[in-house]
C-alpha atoms as a printed R data frame, in Angstrom:
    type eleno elety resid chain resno       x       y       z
1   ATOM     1    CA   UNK     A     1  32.883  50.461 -11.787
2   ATOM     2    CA   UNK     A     2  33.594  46.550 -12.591
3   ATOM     3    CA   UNK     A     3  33.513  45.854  -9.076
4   ATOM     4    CA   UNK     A     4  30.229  47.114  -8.250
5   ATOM     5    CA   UNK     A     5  28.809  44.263 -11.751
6   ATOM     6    CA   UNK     A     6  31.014  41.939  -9.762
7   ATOM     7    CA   UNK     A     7  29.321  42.096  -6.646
8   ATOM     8    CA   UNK     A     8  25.715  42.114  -8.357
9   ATOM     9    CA   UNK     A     9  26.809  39.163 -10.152
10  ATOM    10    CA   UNK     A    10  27.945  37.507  -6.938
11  ATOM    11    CA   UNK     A    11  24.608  38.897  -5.078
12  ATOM    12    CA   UNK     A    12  22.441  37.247  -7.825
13  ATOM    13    CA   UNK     A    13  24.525  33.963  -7.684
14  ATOM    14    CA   UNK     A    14  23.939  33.483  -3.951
15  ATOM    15    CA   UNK     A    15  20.186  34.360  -4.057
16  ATOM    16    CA   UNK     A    16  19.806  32.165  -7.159
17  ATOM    17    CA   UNK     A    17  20.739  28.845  -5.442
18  ATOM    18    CA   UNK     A    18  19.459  30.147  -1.415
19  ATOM    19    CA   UNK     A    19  17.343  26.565  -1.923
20  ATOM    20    CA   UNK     A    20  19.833  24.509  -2.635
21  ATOM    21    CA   UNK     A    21  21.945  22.571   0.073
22  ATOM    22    CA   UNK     A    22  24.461  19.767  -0.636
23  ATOM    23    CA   UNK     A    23  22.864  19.489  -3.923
24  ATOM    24    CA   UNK     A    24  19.206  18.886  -2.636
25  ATOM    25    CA   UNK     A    25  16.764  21.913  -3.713
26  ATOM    26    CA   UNK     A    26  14.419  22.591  -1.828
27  ATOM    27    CA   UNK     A    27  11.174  24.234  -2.443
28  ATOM    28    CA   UNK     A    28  11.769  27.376   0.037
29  ATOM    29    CA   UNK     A    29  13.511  28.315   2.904
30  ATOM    30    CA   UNK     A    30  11.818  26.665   5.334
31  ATOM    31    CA   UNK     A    31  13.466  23.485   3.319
32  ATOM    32    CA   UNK     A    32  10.118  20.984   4.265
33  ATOM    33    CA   UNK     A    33   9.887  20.261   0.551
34  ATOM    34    CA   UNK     A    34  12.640  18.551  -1.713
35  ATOM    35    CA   UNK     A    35  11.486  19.209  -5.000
36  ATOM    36    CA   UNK     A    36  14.878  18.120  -6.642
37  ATOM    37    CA   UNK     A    37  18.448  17.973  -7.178
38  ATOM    38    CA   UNK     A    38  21.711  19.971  -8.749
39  ATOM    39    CA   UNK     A    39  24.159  18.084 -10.294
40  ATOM    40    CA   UNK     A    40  26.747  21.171  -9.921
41  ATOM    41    CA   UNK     A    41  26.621  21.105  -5.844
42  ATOM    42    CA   UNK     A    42  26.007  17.374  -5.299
43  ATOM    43    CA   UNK     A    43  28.581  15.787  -3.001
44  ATOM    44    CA   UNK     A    44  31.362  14.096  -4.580
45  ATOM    45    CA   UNK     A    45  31.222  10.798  -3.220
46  ATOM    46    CA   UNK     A    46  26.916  10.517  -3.639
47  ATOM    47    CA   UNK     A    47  25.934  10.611  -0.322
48  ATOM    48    CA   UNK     A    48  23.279  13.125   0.672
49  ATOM    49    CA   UNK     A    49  21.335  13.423   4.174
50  ATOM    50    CA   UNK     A    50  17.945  15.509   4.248
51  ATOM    51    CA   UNK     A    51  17.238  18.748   6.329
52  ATOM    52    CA   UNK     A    52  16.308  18.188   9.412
53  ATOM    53    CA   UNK     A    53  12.939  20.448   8.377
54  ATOM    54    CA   UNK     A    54  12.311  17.796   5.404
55  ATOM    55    CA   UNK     A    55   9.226  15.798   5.554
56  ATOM    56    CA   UNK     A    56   8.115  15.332   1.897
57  ATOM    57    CA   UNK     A    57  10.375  14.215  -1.381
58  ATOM    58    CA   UNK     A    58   8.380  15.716  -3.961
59  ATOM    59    CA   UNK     A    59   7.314  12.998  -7.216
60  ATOM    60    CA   UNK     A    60  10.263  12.447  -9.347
61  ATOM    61    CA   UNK     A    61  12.931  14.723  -7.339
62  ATOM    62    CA   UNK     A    62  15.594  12.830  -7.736
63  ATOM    63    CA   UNK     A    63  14.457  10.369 -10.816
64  ATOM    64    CA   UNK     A    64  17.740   9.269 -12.977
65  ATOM    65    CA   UNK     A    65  19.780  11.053 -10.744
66  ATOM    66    CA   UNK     A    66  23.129   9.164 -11.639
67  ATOM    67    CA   UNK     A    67  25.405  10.948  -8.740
68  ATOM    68    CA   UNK     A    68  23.230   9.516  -5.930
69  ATOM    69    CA   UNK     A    69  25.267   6.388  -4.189
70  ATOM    70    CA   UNK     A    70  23.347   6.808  -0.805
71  ATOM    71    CA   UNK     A    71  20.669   9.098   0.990
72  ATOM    72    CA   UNK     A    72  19.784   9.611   4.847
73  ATOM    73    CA   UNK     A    73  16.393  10.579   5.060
74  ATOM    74    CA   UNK     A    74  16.315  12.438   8.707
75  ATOM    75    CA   UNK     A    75  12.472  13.365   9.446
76  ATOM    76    CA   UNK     A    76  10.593  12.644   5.994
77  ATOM    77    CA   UNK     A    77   7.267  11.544   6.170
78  ATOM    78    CA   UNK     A    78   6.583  10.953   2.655
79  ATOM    79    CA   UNK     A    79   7.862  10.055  -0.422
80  ATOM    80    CA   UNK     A    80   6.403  11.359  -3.442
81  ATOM    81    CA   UNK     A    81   5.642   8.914  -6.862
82  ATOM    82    CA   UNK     A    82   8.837   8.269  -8.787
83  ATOM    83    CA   UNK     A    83  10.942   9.850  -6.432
84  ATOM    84    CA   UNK     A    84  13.901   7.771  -6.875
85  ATOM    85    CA   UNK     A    85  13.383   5.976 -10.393
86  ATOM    86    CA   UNK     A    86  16.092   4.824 -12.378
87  ATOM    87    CA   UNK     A    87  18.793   5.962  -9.795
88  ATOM    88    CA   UNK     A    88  20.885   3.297 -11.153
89  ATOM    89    CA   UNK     A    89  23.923   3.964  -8.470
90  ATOM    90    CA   UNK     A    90  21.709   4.108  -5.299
91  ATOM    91    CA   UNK     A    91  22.829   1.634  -3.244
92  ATOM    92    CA   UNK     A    92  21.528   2.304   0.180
93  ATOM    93    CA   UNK     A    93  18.730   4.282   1.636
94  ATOM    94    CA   UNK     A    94  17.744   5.044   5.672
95  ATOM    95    CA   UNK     A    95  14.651   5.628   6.148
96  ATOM    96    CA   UNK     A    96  13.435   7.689   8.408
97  ATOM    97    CA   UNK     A    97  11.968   6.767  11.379
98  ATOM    98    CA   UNK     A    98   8.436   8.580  10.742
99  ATOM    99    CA   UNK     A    99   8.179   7.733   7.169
100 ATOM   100    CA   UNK     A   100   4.696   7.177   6.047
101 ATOM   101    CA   UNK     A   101   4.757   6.929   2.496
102 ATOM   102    CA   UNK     A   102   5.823   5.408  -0.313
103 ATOM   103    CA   UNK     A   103   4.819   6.300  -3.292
104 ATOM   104    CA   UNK     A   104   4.295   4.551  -6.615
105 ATOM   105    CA   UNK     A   105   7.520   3.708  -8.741
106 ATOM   106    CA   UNK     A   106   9.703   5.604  -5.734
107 ATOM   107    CA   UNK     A   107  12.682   3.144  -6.370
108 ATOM   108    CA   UNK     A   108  11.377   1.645  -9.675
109 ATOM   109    CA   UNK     A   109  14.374   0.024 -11.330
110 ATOM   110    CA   UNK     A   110  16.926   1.249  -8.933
111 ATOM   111    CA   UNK     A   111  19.161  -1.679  -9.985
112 ATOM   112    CA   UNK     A   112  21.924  -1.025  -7.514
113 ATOM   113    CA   UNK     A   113  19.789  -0.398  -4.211
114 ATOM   114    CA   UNK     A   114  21.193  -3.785  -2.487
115 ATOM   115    CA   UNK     A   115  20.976  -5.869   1.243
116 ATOM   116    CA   UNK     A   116  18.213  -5.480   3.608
117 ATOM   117    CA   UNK     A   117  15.697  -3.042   3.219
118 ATOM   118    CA   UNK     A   118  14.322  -1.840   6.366
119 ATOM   119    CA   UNK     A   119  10.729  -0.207   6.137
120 ATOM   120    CA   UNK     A   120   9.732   1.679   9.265
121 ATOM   121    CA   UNK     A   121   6.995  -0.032  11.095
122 ATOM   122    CA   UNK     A   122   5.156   2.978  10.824
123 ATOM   123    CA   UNK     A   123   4.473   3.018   6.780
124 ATOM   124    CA   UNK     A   124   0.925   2.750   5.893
125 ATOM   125    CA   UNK     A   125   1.067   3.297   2.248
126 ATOM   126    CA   UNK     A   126   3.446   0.771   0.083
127 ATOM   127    CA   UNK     A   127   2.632   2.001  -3.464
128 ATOM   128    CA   UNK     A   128   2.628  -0.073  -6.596
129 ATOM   129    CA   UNK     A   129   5.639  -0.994  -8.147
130 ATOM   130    CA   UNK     A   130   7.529   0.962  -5.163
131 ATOM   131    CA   UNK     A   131  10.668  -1.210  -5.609
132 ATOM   132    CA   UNK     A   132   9.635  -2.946  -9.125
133 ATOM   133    CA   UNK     A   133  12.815  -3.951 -10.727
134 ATOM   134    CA   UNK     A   134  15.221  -3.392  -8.181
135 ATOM   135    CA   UNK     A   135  17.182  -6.454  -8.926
136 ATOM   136    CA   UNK     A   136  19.702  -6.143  -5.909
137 ATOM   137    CA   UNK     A   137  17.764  -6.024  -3.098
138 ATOM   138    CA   UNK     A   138  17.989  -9.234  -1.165
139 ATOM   139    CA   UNK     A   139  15.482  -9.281   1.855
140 ATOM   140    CA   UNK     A   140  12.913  -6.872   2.839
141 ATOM   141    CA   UNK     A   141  10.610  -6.267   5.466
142 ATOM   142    CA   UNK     A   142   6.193  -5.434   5.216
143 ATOM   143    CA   UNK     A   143   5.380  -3.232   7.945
144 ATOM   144    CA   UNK     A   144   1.471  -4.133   9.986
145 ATOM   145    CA   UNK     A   145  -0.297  -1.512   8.496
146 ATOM   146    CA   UNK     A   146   0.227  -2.657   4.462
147 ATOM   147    CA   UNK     A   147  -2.751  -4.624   3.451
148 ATOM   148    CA   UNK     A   148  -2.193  -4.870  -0.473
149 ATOM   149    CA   UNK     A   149   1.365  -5.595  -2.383
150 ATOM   150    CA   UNK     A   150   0.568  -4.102  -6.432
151 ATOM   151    CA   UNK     A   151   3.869  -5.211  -8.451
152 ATOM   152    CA   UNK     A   152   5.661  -4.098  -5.065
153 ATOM   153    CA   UNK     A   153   9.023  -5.838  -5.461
154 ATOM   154    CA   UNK     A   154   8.180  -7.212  -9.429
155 ATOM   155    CA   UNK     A   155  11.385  -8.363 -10.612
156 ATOM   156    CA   UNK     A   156  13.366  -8.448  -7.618
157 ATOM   157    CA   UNK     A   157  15.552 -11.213  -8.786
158 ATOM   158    CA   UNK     A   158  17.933 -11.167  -5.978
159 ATOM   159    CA   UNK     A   159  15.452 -10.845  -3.204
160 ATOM   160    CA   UNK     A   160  15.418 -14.007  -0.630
161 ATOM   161    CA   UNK     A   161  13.331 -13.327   2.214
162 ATOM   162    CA   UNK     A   162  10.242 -11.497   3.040
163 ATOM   163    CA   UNK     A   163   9.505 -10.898   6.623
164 ATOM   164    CA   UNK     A   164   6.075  -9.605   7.985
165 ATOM   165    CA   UNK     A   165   5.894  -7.560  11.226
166 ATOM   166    CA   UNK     A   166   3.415  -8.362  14.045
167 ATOM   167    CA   UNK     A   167   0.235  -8.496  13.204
168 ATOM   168    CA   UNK     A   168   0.184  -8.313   9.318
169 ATOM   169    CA   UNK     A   169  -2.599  -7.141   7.568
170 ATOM   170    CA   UNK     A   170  -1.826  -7.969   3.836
171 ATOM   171    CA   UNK     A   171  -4.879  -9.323   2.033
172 ATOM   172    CA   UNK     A   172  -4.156  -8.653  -1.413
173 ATOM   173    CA   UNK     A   173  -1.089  -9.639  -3.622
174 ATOM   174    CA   UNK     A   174  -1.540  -8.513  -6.836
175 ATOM   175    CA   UNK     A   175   1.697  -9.680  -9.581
176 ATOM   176    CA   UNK     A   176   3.777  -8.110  -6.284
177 ATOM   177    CA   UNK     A   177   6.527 -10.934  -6.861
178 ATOM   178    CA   UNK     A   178   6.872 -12.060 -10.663
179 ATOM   179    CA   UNK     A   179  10.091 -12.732 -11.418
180 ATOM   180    CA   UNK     A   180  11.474 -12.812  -7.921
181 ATOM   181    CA   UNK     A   181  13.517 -15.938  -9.196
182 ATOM   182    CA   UNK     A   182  15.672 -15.868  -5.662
183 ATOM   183    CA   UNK     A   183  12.199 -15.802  -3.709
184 ATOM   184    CA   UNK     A   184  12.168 -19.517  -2.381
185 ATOM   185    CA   UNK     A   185   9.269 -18.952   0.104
186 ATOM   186    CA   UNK     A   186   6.770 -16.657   1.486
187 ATOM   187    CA   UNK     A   187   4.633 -16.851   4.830
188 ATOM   188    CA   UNK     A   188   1.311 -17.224   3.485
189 ATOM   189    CA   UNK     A   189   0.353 -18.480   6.375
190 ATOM   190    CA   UNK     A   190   0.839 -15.217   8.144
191 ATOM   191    CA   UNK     A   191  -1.349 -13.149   6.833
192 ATOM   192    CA   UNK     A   192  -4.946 -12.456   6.812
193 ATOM   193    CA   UNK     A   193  -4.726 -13.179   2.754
194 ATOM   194    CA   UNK     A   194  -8.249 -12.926   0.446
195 ATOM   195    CA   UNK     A   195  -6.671 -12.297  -2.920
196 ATOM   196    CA   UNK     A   196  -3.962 -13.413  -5.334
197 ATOM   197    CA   UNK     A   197  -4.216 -11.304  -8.170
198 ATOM   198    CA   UNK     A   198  -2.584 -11.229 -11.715
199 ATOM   199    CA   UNK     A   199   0.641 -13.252 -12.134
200 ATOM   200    CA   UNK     A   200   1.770 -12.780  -8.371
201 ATOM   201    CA   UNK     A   201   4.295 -15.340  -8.117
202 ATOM   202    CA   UNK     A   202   4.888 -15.835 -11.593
203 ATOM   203    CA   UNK     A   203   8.890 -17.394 -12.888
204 ATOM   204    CA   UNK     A   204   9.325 -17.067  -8.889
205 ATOM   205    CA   UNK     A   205  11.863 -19.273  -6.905
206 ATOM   206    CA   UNK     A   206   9.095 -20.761  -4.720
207 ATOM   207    CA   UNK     A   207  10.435 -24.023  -3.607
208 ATOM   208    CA   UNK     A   208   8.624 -27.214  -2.061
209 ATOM   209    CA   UNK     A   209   5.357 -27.081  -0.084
210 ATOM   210    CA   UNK     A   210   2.715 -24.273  -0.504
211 ATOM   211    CA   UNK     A   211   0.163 -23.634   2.405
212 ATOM   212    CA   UNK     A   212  -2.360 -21.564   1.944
213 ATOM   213    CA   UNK     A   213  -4.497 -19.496   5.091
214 ATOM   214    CA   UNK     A   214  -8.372 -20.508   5.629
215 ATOM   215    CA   UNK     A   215  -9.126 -16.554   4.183
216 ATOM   216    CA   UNK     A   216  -8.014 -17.123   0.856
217 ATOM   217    CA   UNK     A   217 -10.808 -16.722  -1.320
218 ATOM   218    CA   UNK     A   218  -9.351 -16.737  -4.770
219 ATOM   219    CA   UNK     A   219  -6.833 -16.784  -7.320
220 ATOM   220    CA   UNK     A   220  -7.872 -14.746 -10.063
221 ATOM   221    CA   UNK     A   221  -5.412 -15.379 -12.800
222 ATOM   222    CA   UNK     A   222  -3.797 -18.506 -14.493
223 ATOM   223    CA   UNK     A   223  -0.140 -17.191 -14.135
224 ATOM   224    CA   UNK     A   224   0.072 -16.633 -10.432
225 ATOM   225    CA   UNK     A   225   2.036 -19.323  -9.799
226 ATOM   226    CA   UNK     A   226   3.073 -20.479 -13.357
227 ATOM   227    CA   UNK     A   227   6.657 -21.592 -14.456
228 ATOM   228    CA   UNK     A   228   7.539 -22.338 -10.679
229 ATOM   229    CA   UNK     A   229   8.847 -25.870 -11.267
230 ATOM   230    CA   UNK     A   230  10.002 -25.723  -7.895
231 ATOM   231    CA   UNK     A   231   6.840 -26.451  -5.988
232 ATOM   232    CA   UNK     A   232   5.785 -29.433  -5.213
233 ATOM   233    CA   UNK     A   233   2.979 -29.604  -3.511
234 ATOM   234    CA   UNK     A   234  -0.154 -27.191  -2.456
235 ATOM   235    CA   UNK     A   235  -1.764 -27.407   0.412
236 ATOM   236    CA   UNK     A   236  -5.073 -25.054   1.456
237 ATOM   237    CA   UNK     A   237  -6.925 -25.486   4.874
238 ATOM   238    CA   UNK     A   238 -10.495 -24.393   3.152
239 ATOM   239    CA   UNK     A   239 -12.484 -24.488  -0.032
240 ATOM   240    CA   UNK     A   240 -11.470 -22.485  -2.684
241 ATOM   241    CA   UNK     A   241 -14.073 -20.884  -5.096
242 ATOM   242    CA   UNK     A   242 -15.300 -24.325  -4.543
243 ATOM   243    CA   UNK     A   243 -12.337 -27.184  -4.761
244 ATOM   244    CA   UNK     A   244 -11.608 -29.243  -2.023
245 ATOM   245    CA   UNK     A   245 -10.325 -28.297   1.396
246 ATOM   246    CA   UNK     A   246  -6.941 -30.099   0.802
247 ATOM   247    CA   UNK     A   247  -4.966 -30.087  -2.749
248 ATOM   248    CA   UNK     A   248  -2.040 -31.827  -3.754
249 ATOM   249    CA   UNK     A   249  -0.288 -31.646  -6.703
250 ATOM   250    CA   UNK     A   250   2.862 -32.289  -8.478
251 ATOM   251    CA   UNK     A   251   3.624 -29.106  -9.803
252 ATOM   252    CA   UNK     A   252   1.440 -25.888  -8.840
253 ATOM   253    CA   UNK     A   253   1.331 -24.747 -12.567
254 ATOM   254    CA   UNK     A   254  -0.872 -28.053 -13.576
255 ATOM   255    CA   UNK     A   255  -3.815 -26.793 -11.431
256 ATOM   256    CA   UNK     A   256  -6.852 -25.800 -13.509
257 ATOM   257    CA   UNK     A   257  -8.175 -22.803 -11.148
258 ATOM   258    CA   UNK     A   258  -3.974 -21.317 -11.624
């Protein structure tokens, strides 16, 4: 009769959504793989914590998911291109111990992800644009292992402080803090640096004296440091692409090699 349709119906409704847990869907049952969400199940008040068996957020799984306020990422080792994009009410995100990648555009123009970002010292890949326009974000940290920032934290307005852990390795920043108008210094003098690429510091908060490392060996584009009225002085420690071992200028943006 009816009831016998009714419990098909009910059948077919649990086995349709056996991949889906607190509105995460996951890609089978063993639940490694977030491929997504559902907007039906999602919590309430936004805050979602990964399986235990999770170790990869697929590309674009949760991109302009609006119900997201706040994830807990419990063993994930990777996070997949666009994975959080335009998740305009994320605010906060733990990451997971283990974590070992970041893809491109994961958190591009989150807007609301805010405070101290804490990237596991573990992360080897930082991809470009990873937290592009994420205007909240205030101070962040670049684990060893990241050698090159590619429009990494592009305008981060609100972002104050970069800190490196031991033994940085970044030798490339390429346009990875344009329009970080908050950004009043970095610690060039920290890192192994070879390259500034594109318009890296460009309409950035950088604020007195520059110094630059003894490995810099160029500055490849006349915006890096333009409209950064704030500077007043530039200092390097070796020749670069042939100027003098010591520079000092007014304003960084009059330089001719800039």
């Amino acid at each position: 009769g009816d009831s016998m349709f009714d419990d098909a119906s009910s059948f077919d409704q649990d086995l349709s959504s056996w991949n889906i847990e607190s509105g995460i869907v996951y890609e089978s049952f063993s639940k490694t793989t977030i491929t997504g969400f559902d907007s039906v199940s999602f919590p309430a008040d936004g805050n979602i914590t990964t399986h235990v068996n999770a170790t990869i957020i697929a590309n674009g799984a949760f991109n302009n998911c609006s119900e997201l306020i706040s994830i807990t990422m419990t063993s994930v080792v990777e996070i997949g291109n666009n994975a959080f994009g335009n998740c305009t009410n994320l605010t906060s995100v733990v990451f997971s111990s283990v974590l070992e990648t970041i893809g491109e555009s994961a958190f591009f123009y989150s807007t609301n992800l805010s405070g101290d970002i804490v990237l596991p010292s573990g992360l080897t890949i930082l991809g470009r644009e990873a937290f592009s326009g994420c205007t909240s974000i205030t101070q962040v940290n670049i684990p060893s292992a990241i050698t090159h920032l590619n429009h990494t934290f592009w305008s981060c307005s609100s972002l104050t402080t970069v800190t490196l852990d031991n033994n940085s390795t970044i030798d490339t920043i390429s346009d990875a803090f344009g329009y970080c108008s908050s950004l009043t210094s970095f610690p060039f003098m920290s890192i192994p640096l070879v390259t500034i690429n594109g318009s890296a510091f460009y309409e950035s908060g950088l604020t007195g004296i520059v110094e630059f490392p003894s490995t810099l060996q160029s500055i490849t584009d006349g915006n890096a440091f333009e409209n950064c009225p704030n500077i007043t002085e530039a200092r390097m420690t070796y020749s670069l692409d042939g100027v003098p071992t010591l520079m000092m200028y007014v304003s960084i943006s009059s330089f001719g090699i800039f």
